[in-house]
Coordinates of C-alpha atoms in Angstrom, one line a residue:
Chain A
M1 CA 107.2 86.7 97.9
T2 CA 106.7 83.2 96.6
T3 CA 110.2 82.4 95.5
A4 CA 111.8 79.2 96.8
T5 CA 114.3 81.2 99.0
H6 CA 111.7 82.8 101.1
H7 CA 113.5 84.5 104.0
P8 CA 111.3 86.0 106.7
R9 CA 112.5 89.5 107.6
L10 CA 113.3 90.3 111.2
A11 CA 111.1 92.8 113.1
L12 CA 111.4 94.3 116.6
G13 CA 108.0 94.8 118.3
P14 CA 107.2 97.9 120.4
I15 CA 108.7 98.0 123.9
S16 CA 105.8 96.8 126.0
Y17 CA 107.3 98.0 129.3
Y18 CA 107.9 101.5 130.8
W19 CA 111.6 102.2 130.3
S20 CA 113.3 105.5 131.1
R21 CA 113.9 108.0 128.3
A22 CA 117.7 107.3 128.4
T23 CA 117.2 103.5 128.3
T24 CA 114.8 103.8 125.4
E25 CA 117.1 106.1 123.4
N26 CA 120.1 103.9 124.0
F27 CA 118.1 100.9 123.0
Y28 CA 117.1 102.4 119.7
A29 CA 120.7 103.7 119.1
W30 CA 121.7 100.0 119.2
V31 CA 118.7 99.0 117.0
A32 CA 119.8 101.4 114.3
Q33 CA 123.0 99.4 114.0
S34 CA 121.3 96.0 114.4
P35 CA 120.3 93.4 111.7
V36 CA 116.6 94.1 112.5
E37 CA 114.8 95.3 109.3
I38 CA 111.4 96.5 110.7
V39 CA 110.9 98.4 113.9
Y40 CA 107.6 99.0 115.7
L41 CA 107.6 102.1 117.9
G42 CA 105.5 103.7 120.5
E43 CA 103.5 103.2 123.7
T44 CA 101.1 100.3 123.3
I45 CA 100.1 99.6 126.9
C46 CA 99.4 102.7 129.1
S47 CA 98.7 106.3 128.0
K48 CA 100.0 107.6 131.3
R49 CA 103.5 106.6 130.5
N50 CA 105.2 109.8 129.5
E51 CA 109.0 109.4 129.4
L52 CA 108.6 109.8 125.6
R53 CA 106.0 111.9 123.9
H54 CA 104.8 111.5 120.3
E55 CA 107.4 114.0 119.0
D56 CA 110.2 111.9 120.8
W57 CA 109.0 108.8 119.1
L58 CA 109.0 110.6 115.7
T59 CA 112.6 111.7 116.3
I60 CA 113.6 108.1 117.0
A61 CA 111.6 107.0 113.9
D62 CA 113.5 109.5 111.8
Q63 CA 116.8 108.2 113.1
L64 CA 115.8 104.6 112.4
Q65 CA 114.6 105.4 109.0
A66 CA 117.8 107.2 108.2
A67 CA 119.6 104.0 109.3
G68 CA 117.6 102.1 106.7
K69 CA 114.9 100.6 108.9
E70 CA 111.3 100.3 108.0
V71 CA 109.5 102.1 110.9
V72 CA 105.9 101.4 112.0
L73 CA 104.1 103.4 114.6
S74 CA 102.1 101.2 117.0
T75 CA 98.9 102.4 118.6
L76 CA 97.6 101.8 122.2
S77 CA 96.0 98.4 122.7
L78 CA 93.2 99.5 124.9
L79 CA 91.5 102.9 124.2
E80 CA 89.0 104.3 126.6
A81 CA 89.3 108.0 127.1
E82 CA 88.9 110.8 124.6
S83 CA 92.4 112.0 125.4
E84 CA 93.6 108.6 124.1
L85 CA 91.6 109.0 121.0
I86 CA 93.1 112.4 120.3
R87 CA 96.6 110.9 120.5
L88 CA 95.5 108.0 118.4
R89 CA 94.3 110.4 115.6
T90 CA 97.7 112.1 115.7
I91 CA 99.4 108.8 115.1
C92 CA 97.0 107.7 112.4
E93 CA 97.3 111.0 110.6
N94 CA 101.1 111.1 110.8
G95 CA 101.4 110.9 107.0
R96 CA 104.9 109.5 107.0
Y97 CA 105.1 106.1 108.7
L98 CA 103.0 103.0 108.4
V99 CA 100.7 102.4 111.5
E100 CA 100.1 99.2 113.4
A101 CA 96.5 99.3 114.6
N102 CA 96.2 97.5 117.9
E103 CA 92.4 97.7 118.4
M104 CA 89.3 98.3 116.2
G105 CA 89.1 102.0 116.8
A106 CA 92.5 102.4 115.2
V107 CA 91.5 100.1 112.4
H108 CA 88.5 102.4 111.8
L109 CA 90.7 105.5 111.6
M110 CA 93.1 103.8 109.2
Q111 CA 90.6 102.7 106.7
G112 CA 91.6 103.8 103.2
K113 CA 95.3 104.0 104.1
P114 CA 97.8 101.2 104.3
F115 CA 98.0 99.7 107.8
V116 CA 99.2 96.8 109.8
V117 CA 96.9 95.0 112.2
G118 CA 98.6 93.9 115.5
H119 CA 98.3 90.7 117.4
S120 CA 95.8 92.0 119.9
V121 CA 93.0 92.2 117.2
N122 CA 91.2 89.0 116.7
L123 CA 92.0 88.0 113.1
Y124 CA 91.1 84.3 113.3
N125 CA 90.0 83.5 109.7
D126 CA 90.5 84.4 106.1
R127 CA 87.1 86.1 105.8
T128 CA 88.2 88.6 108.4
L129 CA 91.5 89.1 106.6
K130 CA 89.8 89.8 103.3
L131 CA 87.5 92.4 104.8
L132 CA 90.3 94.2 106.4
A133 CA 92.6 93.9 103.3
A134 CA 89.8 95.7 101.4
Q135 CA 90.1 98.5 103.9
G136 CA 93.9 98.9 103.4
M137 CA 95.5 96.2 105.7
T138 CA 98.8 95.3 104.2
R139 CA 100.1 93.1 107.0
W140 CA 98.7 91.2 110.0
V141 CA 100.4 89.8 113.1
F142 CA 99.2 86.3 113.7
P143 CA 97.2 86.2 117.0
V144 CA 99.4 84.6 119.6
E145 CA 97.0 81.9 120.8
L146 CA 96.5 80.4 117.4
T147 CA 98.3 77.3 116.2
A148 CA 100.7 76.5 113.4
A149 CA 97.9 74.3 112.0
T150 CA 95.5 77.3 111.9
L151 CA 98.2 79.4 110.2
A152 CA 98.6 76.6 107.6
E153 CA 94.9 76.8 106.9
I154 CA 94.9 80.6 106.6
Q155 CA 98.1 81.2 104.6
P156 CA 96.9 79.8 101.2
L157 CA 93.7 81.8 101.6
R158 CA 95.2 85.1 102.6
P159 CA 94.4 88.0 100.3
A160 CA 97.1 89.1 97.8
G161 CA 99.4 91.8 99.0
V162 CA 99.0 91.0 102.7
E163 CA 102.1 90.0 104.7
T164 CA 102.0 87.7 107.6
E165 CA 104.1 88.4 110.7
V166 CA 104.5 85.9 113.6
F167 CA 105.3 86.9 117.2
A168 CA 108.3 84.6 117.5
Y169 CA 110.0 85.7 120.7
G170 CA 109.1 87.4 124.0
R171 CA 106.7 87.3 126.9
L172 CA 103.3 86.7 125.5
P173 CA 100.6 89.3 125.6
L174 CA 97.7 87.5 127.4
A175 CA 95.2 90.1 128.6
Y176 CA 94.3 93.8 129.0
S177 CA 92.2 95.3 131.8
A178 CA 91.0 98.6 133.1
R179 CA 92.8 97.8 136.3
C180 CA 96.5 98.4 136.7
F181 CA 97.9 95.3 138.3
T182 CA 101.3 96.8 139.0
A183 CA 99.7 99.6 141.0
R184 CA 97.6 97.1 142.8
A185 CA 100.7 95.1 143.7
R186 CA 102.1 98.3 145.2
N187 CA 98.9 99.1 147.0
L188 CA 98.5 102.3 144.9
P189 CA 95.3 103.5 143.2
K190 CA 95.6 103.6 139.4
D191 CA 95.0 107.4 139.5
D192 CA 98.0 107.8 141.7
C193 CA 100.2 105.1 140.4
R194 CA 103.4 107.1 140.7
Y195 CA 104.5 105.5 137.5
C196 CA 105.7 102.5 139.5
C197 CA 105.9 100.2 136.4
I198 CA 109.1 102.0 135.6
D199 CA 110.6 99.8 138.4
Y200 CA 109.9 96.6 136.4
P201 CA 111.6 96.8 133.0
D202 CA 110.5 93.2 132.2
G203 CA 107.2 93.3 134.1
L204 CA 106.5 92.1 137.6
V205 CA 106.5 88.3 137.9
L206 CA 103.4 86.6 139.5
D207 CA 104.2 83.2 141.0
T208 CA 101.8 80.5 142.0
Q209 CA 101.7 79.5 145.6
D210 CA 103.9 76.6 144.8
N211 CA 106.6 78.9 143.3
N212 CA 105.9 78.5 139.6
R213 CA 106.8 81.6 137.7
F214 CA 103.4 82.0 135.9
L215 CA 102.6 85.5 134.7
A216 CA 104.2 88.9 134.4
L217 CA 102.2 92.0 135.3
N218 CA 102.8 95.0 133.1
G219 CA 100.5 97.7 134.1
I220 CA 97.1 97.0 132.6
Q221 CA 98.5 94.2 130.6
T222 CA 99.1 90.6 131.8
Q223 CA 101.9 88.7 130.1
S224 CA 103.2 85.2 130.3
A225 CA 106.3 84.8 132.6
R226 CA 107.8 82.4 130.0
A227 CA 108.9 83.9 126.7
V228 CA 107.6 82.3 123.6
N229 CA 110.5 80.9 121.6
L230 CA 109.5 79.9 118.0
L231 CA 113.1 79.7 116.7
P232 CA 112.9 75.9 116.5
Y233 CA 110.1 76.3 114.0
L234 CA 111.9 78.7 111.7
E235 CA 111.9 76.2 108.8
Q236 CA 108.2 75.5 109.4
M237 CA 107.5 79.2 109.3
R238 CA 109.5 79.5 106.1
S239 CA 107.5 76.7 104.5
L240 CA 104.3 78.5 105.7
Q241 CA 105.4 81.6 103.8
V242 CA 105.7 83.7 106.9
D243 CA 107.0 87.1 105.8
I244 CA 108.2 88.5 109.1
V245 CA 109.2 87.2 112.5
R246 CA 108.9 89.5 115.5
I247 CA 111.0 89.7 118.5
S248 CA 109.5 91.5 121.5
P249 CA 112.1 93.6 123.3
Q250 CA 113.1 92.8 126.9
A251 CA 115.3 94.6 129.4
E252 CA 118.4 92.5 128.8
H253 CA 119.9 90.4 126.0
T254 CA 117.6 91.6 123.2
E255 CA 120.7 92.2 121.1
K256 CA 121.9 88.6 121.6
I257 CA 118.5 87.2 120.8
V258 CA 118.3 89.4 117.6
D259 CA 121.7 88.1 116.7
L260 CA 120.8 84.5 117.1
F261 CA 117.6 84.9 115.1
H262 CA 119.5 86.8 112.4
R263 CA 122.2 84.1 112.2
C264 CA 119.6 81.5 111.7
L265 CA 117.8 83.6 109.0
I266 CA 121.0 84.0 107.0
G267 CA 121.9 80.3 107.4
E268 CA 124.9 80.8 109.7
M269 CA 123.5 78.8 112.5
S270 CA 121.0 76.0 113.0
P271 CA 117.7 77.0 114.5
Q272 CA 117.8 74.1 117.0
Q273 CA 121.2 75.1 118.2
A274 CA 120.3 78.8 118.4
A275 CA 117.0 78.1 120.1
A276 CA 118.9 76.5 123.0
A277 CA 121.0 79.6 123.3
V278 CA 117.9 81.8 123.3
D279 CA 116.3 79.7 126.1
E280 CA 119.2 80.7 128.3
L281 CA 118.5 84.4 127.6
T282 CA 114.8 84.4 128.6
P283 CA 113.8 86.1 131.9
S284 CA 112.1 83.0 133.2
G285 CA 112.1 80.2 130.7
S286 CA 110.5 79.5 127.3
C287 CA 107.2 78.2 125.9
D288 CA 105.8 77.2 122.5
G289 CA 102.5 75.5 123.4
Y290 CA 100.2 77.7 121.4
W291 CA 102.1 77.0 118.2
R292 CA 101.8 73.3 118.7
G293 CA 98.1 73.4 119.6
E294 CA 98.6 72.9 123.4
A295 CA 98.3 75.1 126.5
G296 CA 100.4 78.2 125.7
M297 CA 102.7 77.7 128.6
N298 CA 104.0 74.3 127.5
Y299 CA 107.4 73.9 126.0
N300 CA 108.5 71.1 123.8
T301 CA 111.2 69.7 126.1
R302 CA 113.1 68.2 123.1
H303 CA 114.3 71.8 122.6
S304 CA 115.4 72.5 126.1
Chain B
M1 CA 66.1 100.4 129.9
E2 CA 65.6 96.9 128.6
L3 CA 66.4 94.0 130.9
V4 CA 68.4 91.3 129.1
C5 CA 68.5 88.0 131.0
P6 CA 70.6 84.8 130.5
A7 CA 69.1 81.5 129.4
G8 CA 71.4 78.6 129.6
N9 CA 68.4 76.2 129.0
L10 CA 64.7 76.1 128.5
P11 CA 63.7 76.3 132.2
S12 CA 65.9 79.4 132.6
L13 CA 64.4 81.0 129.5
K14 CA 60.9 80.4 130.7
T15 CA 61.5 81.7 134.2
A16 CA 63.3 84.8 132.8
V17 CA 60.3 85.5 130.6
D18 CA 57.9 84.9 133.4
H19 CA 59.7 87.2 135.8
G20 CA 60.0 90.3 133.7
A21 CA 62.9 90.1 131.3
N22 CA 62.5 92.3 128.2
A23 CA 64.8 90.0 126.3
V24 CA 66.7 86.7 126.8
Y25 CA 69.9 85.6 125.2
F26 CA 71.1 82.1 124.6
G27 CA 73.3 80.0 122.4
F28 CA 73.6 76.7 120.5
R29 CA 75.0 73.6 122.1
D30 CA 78.5 73.9 120.7
E31 CA 81.6 76.2 120.6
T32 CA 79.9 78.8 118.5
N33 CA 79.1 80.7 121.7
A34 CA 81.1 81.9 124.7
R35 CA 79.3 79.7 127.3
H36 CA 80.1 76.3 125.8
F37 CA 79.7 74.2 128.9
A38 CA 78.6 70.6 129.3
G39 CA 74.8 70.2 129.6
L40 CA 74.2 73.9 128.8
N41 CA 72.6 75.6 125.8
F42 CA 70.0 74.7 123.2
T43 CA 69.3 72.1 120.5
P44 CA 67.6 73.7 117.5
E45 CA 64.3 72.1 118.7
K46 CA 64.5 73.5 122.2
M47 CA 65.5 76.8 120.8
A48 CA 62.4 77.0 118.6
E49 CA 60.2 76.1 121.6
G50 CA 61.9 78.8 123.7
I51 CA 61.5 81.4 121.0
T52 CA 57.8 80.7 120.7
Y53 CA 57.4 80.9 124.5
A54 CA 59.2 84.2 124.6
H55 CA 57.5 85.8 121.5
Q56 CA 54.0 84.8 122.7
R57 CA 54.7 86.9 125.8
G58 CA 56.3 89.8 124.0
V59 CA 59.8 89.1 125.0
R60 CA 62.7 89.3 122.5
V61 CA 65.3 86.7 122.0
F62 CA 69.0 87.2 121.1
L63 CA 71.2 84.5 119.9
A64 CA 74.9 84.6 121.0
L65 CA 77.2 83.4 118.3
N66 CA 80.2 85.2 119.8
T67 CA 83.3 83.1 119.4
F68 CA 86.0 83.3 116.7
P69 CA 86.0 80.5 114.0
S70 CA 89.1 79.3 112.3
P71 CA 88.9 78.8 108.5
G72 CA 88.2 75.1 108.9
G73 CA 85.4 75.8 111.4
F74 CA 83.8 78.7 109.6
A75 CA 81.1 76.6 107.8
R76 CA 79.7 75.7 111.2
W77 CA 79.4 79.3 112.3
Q78 CA 77.9 80.1 108.9
A79 CA 75.3 77.3 109.4
A80 CA 74.6 78.7 112.8
V81 CA 73.9 82.2 111.4
D82 CA 71.6 80.6 108.8
R83 CA 69.7 78.7 111.5
A84 CA 69.4 81.9 113.6
A85 CA 67.9 83.7 110.7
E86 CA 65.4 80.8 110.0
L87 CA 64.5 80.7 113.7
N88 CA 63.5 84.4 113.5
V89 CA 65.6 85.5 116.5
D90 CA 65.4 89.2 117.2
A91 CA 69.1 89.7 117.1
L92 CA 72.3 87.9 116.5
I93 CA 75.1 88.7 119.0
A94 CA 78.4 88.2 117.2
A95 CA 82.1 89.1 117.7
D96 CA 84.1 87.9 114.7
I97 CA 84.4 90.2 111.7
G98 CA 84.1 87.3 109.3
V99 CA 80.9 86.2 110.9
F100 CA 79.5 89.7 110.8
D101 CA 80.5 89.9 107.1
Y102 CA 78.7 86.7 106.3
A103 CA 75.6 87.5 108.4
S104 CA 75.2 91.0 107.0
S105 CA 75.6 90.0 103.4
R106 CA 73.6 86.8 103.5
H107 CA 70.8 87.9 105.9
P108 CA 70.5 91.7 105.6
Q109 CA 67.3 91.7 107.6
L110 CA 68.8 90.0 110.6
P111 CA 69.5 92.6 113.3
L112 CA 73.1 92.4 114.6
H113 CA 74.5 93.2 118.0
L114 CA 78.2 93.4 118.8
S115 CA 79.1 91.0 121.6
V116 CA 81.2 92.0 124.5
Q117 CA 83.6 89.5 123.0
G118 CA 84.1 92.0 120.1
S119 CA 86.1 94.2 122.5
A120 CA 84.9 97.6 121.3
T121 CA 85.8 100.0 124.1
N122 CA 85.5 103.3 122.2
Y123 CA 83.1 104.9 119.7
E124 CA 85.6 104.7 116.8
A125 CA 85.5 100.9 117.1
L126 CA 81.7 101.0 117.2
R127 CA 81.6 103.1 114.0
F128 CA 83.6 100.4 112.3
F129 CA 80.9 97.7 113.1
H130 CA 78.1 100.1 112.3
E131 CA 79.5 101.2 108.9
H132 CA 80.5 97.8 107.7
F133 CA 77.7 95.6 109.0
G134 CA 74.9 97.8 110.1
V135 CA 75.3 96.6 113.7
R136 CA 72.6 98.2 115.8
R137 CA 73.8 97.6 119.3
A138 CA 77.0 96.9 121.2
V139 CA 77.6 95.4 124.6
L140 CA 80.5 97.2 126.2
P141 CA 83.4 95.4 127.8
R142 CA 83.5 95.7 131.6
V143 CA 86.5 98.1 131.6
L144 CA 84.9 101.6 131.3
S145 CA 84.2 104.0 134.1
L146 CA 80.7 105.5 134.3
S147 CA 81.9 108.7 132.7
Q148 CA 83.5 106.8 129.9
V149 CA 80.3 104.9 129.2
R150 CA 78.5 108.2 129.0
H151 CA 81.1 109.6 126.6
V152 CA 80.9 106.5 124.4
I153 CA 77.1 106.8 124.2
D154 CA 77.2 110.5 123.4
N155 CA 79.4 109.7 120.3
S156 CA 78.1 106.2 119.4
P157 CA 76.1 105.6 116.2
I158 CA 74.5 102.6 117.8
E159 CA 72.6 101.5 121.0
I160 CA 74.6 100.6 124.0
E161 CA 74.0 97.7 126.4
V162 CA 76.1 97.3 129.5
F163 CA 76.6 94.6 132.1
A164 CA 74.6 95.2 135.3
F165 CA 75.1 92.1 137.3
G166 CA 76.9 88.8 137.5
S167 CA 80.4 87.3 137.4
L168 CA 83.0 89.9 136.7
C169 CA 85.5 89.6 133.8
V170 CA 88.4 91.8 134.9
M171 CA 90.0 91.7 131.5
V172 CA 88.7 93.2 128.3
E173 CA 86.5 90.4 127.0
G174 CA 87.6 88.9 123.7
R175 CA 91.2 89.9 124.4
C176 CA 92.0 87.6 127.3
I177 CA 93.8 84.3 126.6
L178 CA 94.9 83.5 130.2
S179 CA 92.6 80.4 130.0
S180 CA 94.3 79.0 126.9
Y181 CA 97.7 79.8 128.2
A182 CA 97.0 77.3 131.1
T183 CA 94.7 74.9 129.3
G184 CA 94.8 75.4 125.5
R185 CA 91.1 76.4 125.6
S186 CA 89.9 80.0 125.6
P187 CA 86.6 81.8 125.3
N188 CA 87.7 83.0 121.8
T189 CA 88.3 79.7 120.2
Y190 CA 86.5 77.2 122.4
G191 CA 83.8 79.2 124.1
A192 CA 84.9 78.5 127.7
C193 CA 87.1 80.2 130.2
S194 CA 88.9 78.0 132.8
P195 CA 87.2 74.9 131.4
A196 CA 86.0 72.2 133.9
S197 CA 87.8 69.5 131.9
H198 CA 91.1 71.0 133.1
V199 CA 90.2 71.6 136.7
E200 CA 91.7 69.3 139.4
W201 CA 90.7 69.3 143.1
I202 CA 93.5 67.8 145.1
E203 CA 93.3 67.0 148.9
T204 CA 96.5 67.8 150.8
N205 CA 97.6 67.5 154.4
T206 CA 96.5 71.1 155.1
G207 CA 93.3 71.3 153.0
L208 CA 92.4 71.4 149.3
D209 CA 94.3 72.7 146.3
T210 CA 92.5 73.6 143.1
R211 CA 94.5 73.5 139.9
L212 CA 93.7 74.6 136.3
G213 CA 95.8 72.9 133.6
G214 CA 98.1 71.8 136.4
V215 CA 98.6 75.4 137.6
L216 CA 97.9 76.0 141.3
I217 CA 95.1 78.6 141.4
Q218 CA 93.9 78.3 145.0
R219 CA 95.0 76.7 148.2
H220 CA 92.1 76.2 150.7
P221 CA 92.7 75.5 154.4
K222 CA 90.5 72.7 155.8
G223 CA 86.9 73.7 156.2
E224 CA 87.1 76.8 154.0
N225 CA 84.5 77.3 151.3
V226 CA 85.9 76.1 148.0
G227 CA 85.2 78.2 144.9
Y228 CA 85.6 77.3 141.3
P229 CA 89.2 77.9 140.1
T230 CA 88.7 80.7 137.6
L231 CA 92.2 81.7 136.7
C232 CA 92.0 85.5 137.3
K233 CA 90.3 85.0 140.7
G234 CA 93.2 82.9 142.1
T235 CA 95.6 83.6 144.9
F236 CA 99.2 84.2 143.8
C237 CA 102.4 85.6 145.1
V238 CA 103.8 88.9 143.9
D239 CA 106.8 90.5 145.5
N240 CA 106.5 88.2 148.5
N241 CA 102.8 89.1 149.1
T242 CA 100.2 86.4 148.7
Y243 CA 96.9 87.8 147.6
H244 CA 94.2 88.0 144.9
A245 CA 96.7 89.6 142.5
I246 CA 94.3 90.1 139.7
E247 CA 90.8 90.1 141.3
D248 CA 88.9 88.7 144.3
P249 CA 86.1 86.1 143.8
I250 CA 83.4 88.8 143.4
S251 CA 80.5 89.7 141.3
L252 CA 79.5 92.9 139.6
N253 CA 76.4 94.7 140.9
A254 CA 75.7 98.0 139.3
M255 CA 72.2 98.5 140.8
E256 CA 73.1 101.7 142.7
L257 CA 74.2 103.3 139.4
L258 CA 70.8 102.7 137.8
P259 CA 69.8 106.4 137.7
Q260 CA 73.1 107.4 136.2
L261 CA 73.1 104.6 133.6
A262 CA 69.6 105.6 132.6
E263 CA 70.6 109.2 132.4
A264 CA 73.7 108.4 130.3
G265 CA 71.4 106.8 127.7
V266 CA 72.2 103.1 128.3
K267 CA 69.6 101.2 126.2
A268 CA 69.8 97.8 127.9
L269 CA 71.2 96.1 131.0
K270 CA 72.6 92.7 130.8
I271 CA 72.5 90.1 133.5
E272 CA 75.4 87.6 133.2
G273 CA 75.0 83.9 134.0
R274 CA 73.9 81.5 131.3
Q275 CA 75.9 78.9 133.2
R276 CA 73.9 79.5 136.4
S277 CA 70.7 77.7 137.5
P278 CA 67.1 78.5 136.8
V279 CA 66.9 79.6 140.5
Y280 CA 69.6 82.2 139.9
V281 CA 67.8 83.4 136.8
T282 CA 64.5 83.7 138.6
Q283 CA 66.0 85.6 141.5
T284 CA 68.1 88.0 139.5
T285 CA 65.3 88.7 136.9
R286 CA 62.7 89.3 139.6
I287 CA 64.9 91.7 141.6
W288 CA 66.1 93.6 138.6
R289 CA 62.6 93.9 137.2
A290 CA 61.5 95.4 140.5
A291 CA 64.4 97.8 140.5
L292 CA 63.7 99.0 137.0
D293 CA 60.0 99.4 137.8
A294 CA 60.9 101.4 140.9
L295 CA 63.3 103.6 138.8
A296 CA 60.6 104.2 136.3
R297 CA 58.1 105.3 139.0
D298 CA 60.4 107.7 140.8
P299 CA 63.8 108.1 139.0
D300 CA 64.9 111.0 141.4
N301 CA 64.6 109.0 144.5
F302 CA 65.8 105.6 143.5
V303 CA 67.8 103.6 146.0
P304 CA 68.3 99.8 145.9
R305 CA 66.2 98.2 148.6
P306 CA 68.4 96.4 151.3
E307 CA 66.5 93.1 150.7
W308 CA 67.4 93.3 146.9
T309 CA 71.0 93.8 147.7
A310 CA 71.0 91.0 150.3
E311 CA 69.4 88.6 147.9
L312 CA 71.7 89.4 145.0
G313 CA 74.7 89.1 147.4
K314 CA 73.6 85.5 148.1
V315 CA 73.8 84.5 144.5
S316 CA 77.1 86.3 143.9
E317 CA 80.5 84.7 143.5
G318 CA 82.3 84.8 146.8
A319 CA 79.1 86.4 148.2
Q320 CA 80.7 89.8 147.5
T321 CA 79.7 92.5 145.0
T322 CA 81.5 95.4 143.4
L323 CA 80.8 98.3 141.1
G324 CA 83.8 97.1 139.1
A325 CA 85.3 99.5 136.5
Y326 CA 82.3 101.8 136.6
H327 CA 83.8 103.0 139.9
R328 CA 87.2 104.6 139.2
P329 CA 88.9 103.4 142.5
W330 CA 88.3 99.8 141.5
Q331 CA 90.7 100.3 138.6

């Protein structure tokens, strides 16, 4: 882990949107052949989404594992109902695959077993990392609002055996609510949502009144409209000993984005050049402000 | 049920104590708490004075230390924990796991509460904080329905406090970074949402625009009442409709649910608003005290009096109130 040629591995985050079963299966058939090394699977946003059930995710997991991928099962980000806790326990007790805990209830259930802690849990300092490492945490995903400077502070202090993953590409997860904003936009009550989020495979864009594409509504989650693109900082991430870079799937061009990241990781392409190509593949522009200690929506225009 | 009232400064603390609060909560004058606003909060001297005032009148004091330090800032949060212990507060309200770890190991006698910023929405999460740090009470995020609150309490190892009144966070507290997306400053890291330093009020030909971090939040026609541009209460366009896409400017008022909250086993009711004036604290404390007393006298026939509802409406954001997530259709 500390050799001079420290190459971050490439991970694909869970699909945050509601895609049809066929779309999802086709997507993972491609993933099996892709250069991605780690794949996070499962529904992380809304427990009502039912195109795929737990068994279906396990089938995909088995196929990906057979193709040589490291599979991680991701848990729901906001747990309220007992039915959701029952499903959470099934994931936590799966016994075969590593689990990404996306809130503290899942962390509690994973204690004593190896687990990943997702970006929606607030791990903002080394003392927090140490406590969770003692409970079995083997990897953490750097919270998306923190800066490269904070990562530089934490990395030398992180406990032994804990890998660091950075959310390097995709619309940023900004908030979770009890309210479903997609159903609200369609004037539907949450309890009769008609699964309308399936109509928005990249989320539903929210514009300001002066036509700035600002946010993306994804059910109970609010995302940034701009996708974070940290490819220009690949060398910096390397020097910070980042172990894994994560790409968050989107409806189109994920395979091209994965390819561009991969070519940079193996030295076939310069990150600056590839980043410009990635910018062209975003649904509505790029941002990198959090990484640089600014408003998250900002983008260093030298890259665009 | 205990009535827990906000104290953004000493006059607010005193008036809350005088008007029937069972406990008051406050913070230091820095980013160690989630109401880090200019001119608000307590120096250590004022805090000592406030604690004495409250304790002499049998009212408890809780110190909010509910933001998330980076490694470089940790020493300041640590010092704040030490000061809280010295000041003899009745509980420390924290959110960060590292802060809890420090507080529980260094000051095992200091009672700990889990802040709403700690984002615990289910009893498995509450068990984590109870087992590791001996946390005694948790404040639930404003995302659970009444039946979900009841279910959490039935399975929780610790006391539950819920929000009863005040400005409404639509998002799970502690897990919303909309503010830093637009401004670089969030409740988690800086202790403020939609900070005033990043607000602009711009007169236009048709009225007034309010912006946050340059993002247009609200466009007011001439003569319309102008509210503060909190990001999630703005007017935006989705699918060619222009509306409050996330939430209206509105406040939570759960008073009509008092009998059910009591029956569910809620231990304490929180009034939001450390950033509000002593007048607000006086009015809300007085009315909620009267309501809790009425509930205690005759729990089966409790109904909010119209004059209480009207007065609370006047101090509400947008002069509107809602039951929020407690009421399923809101979701």
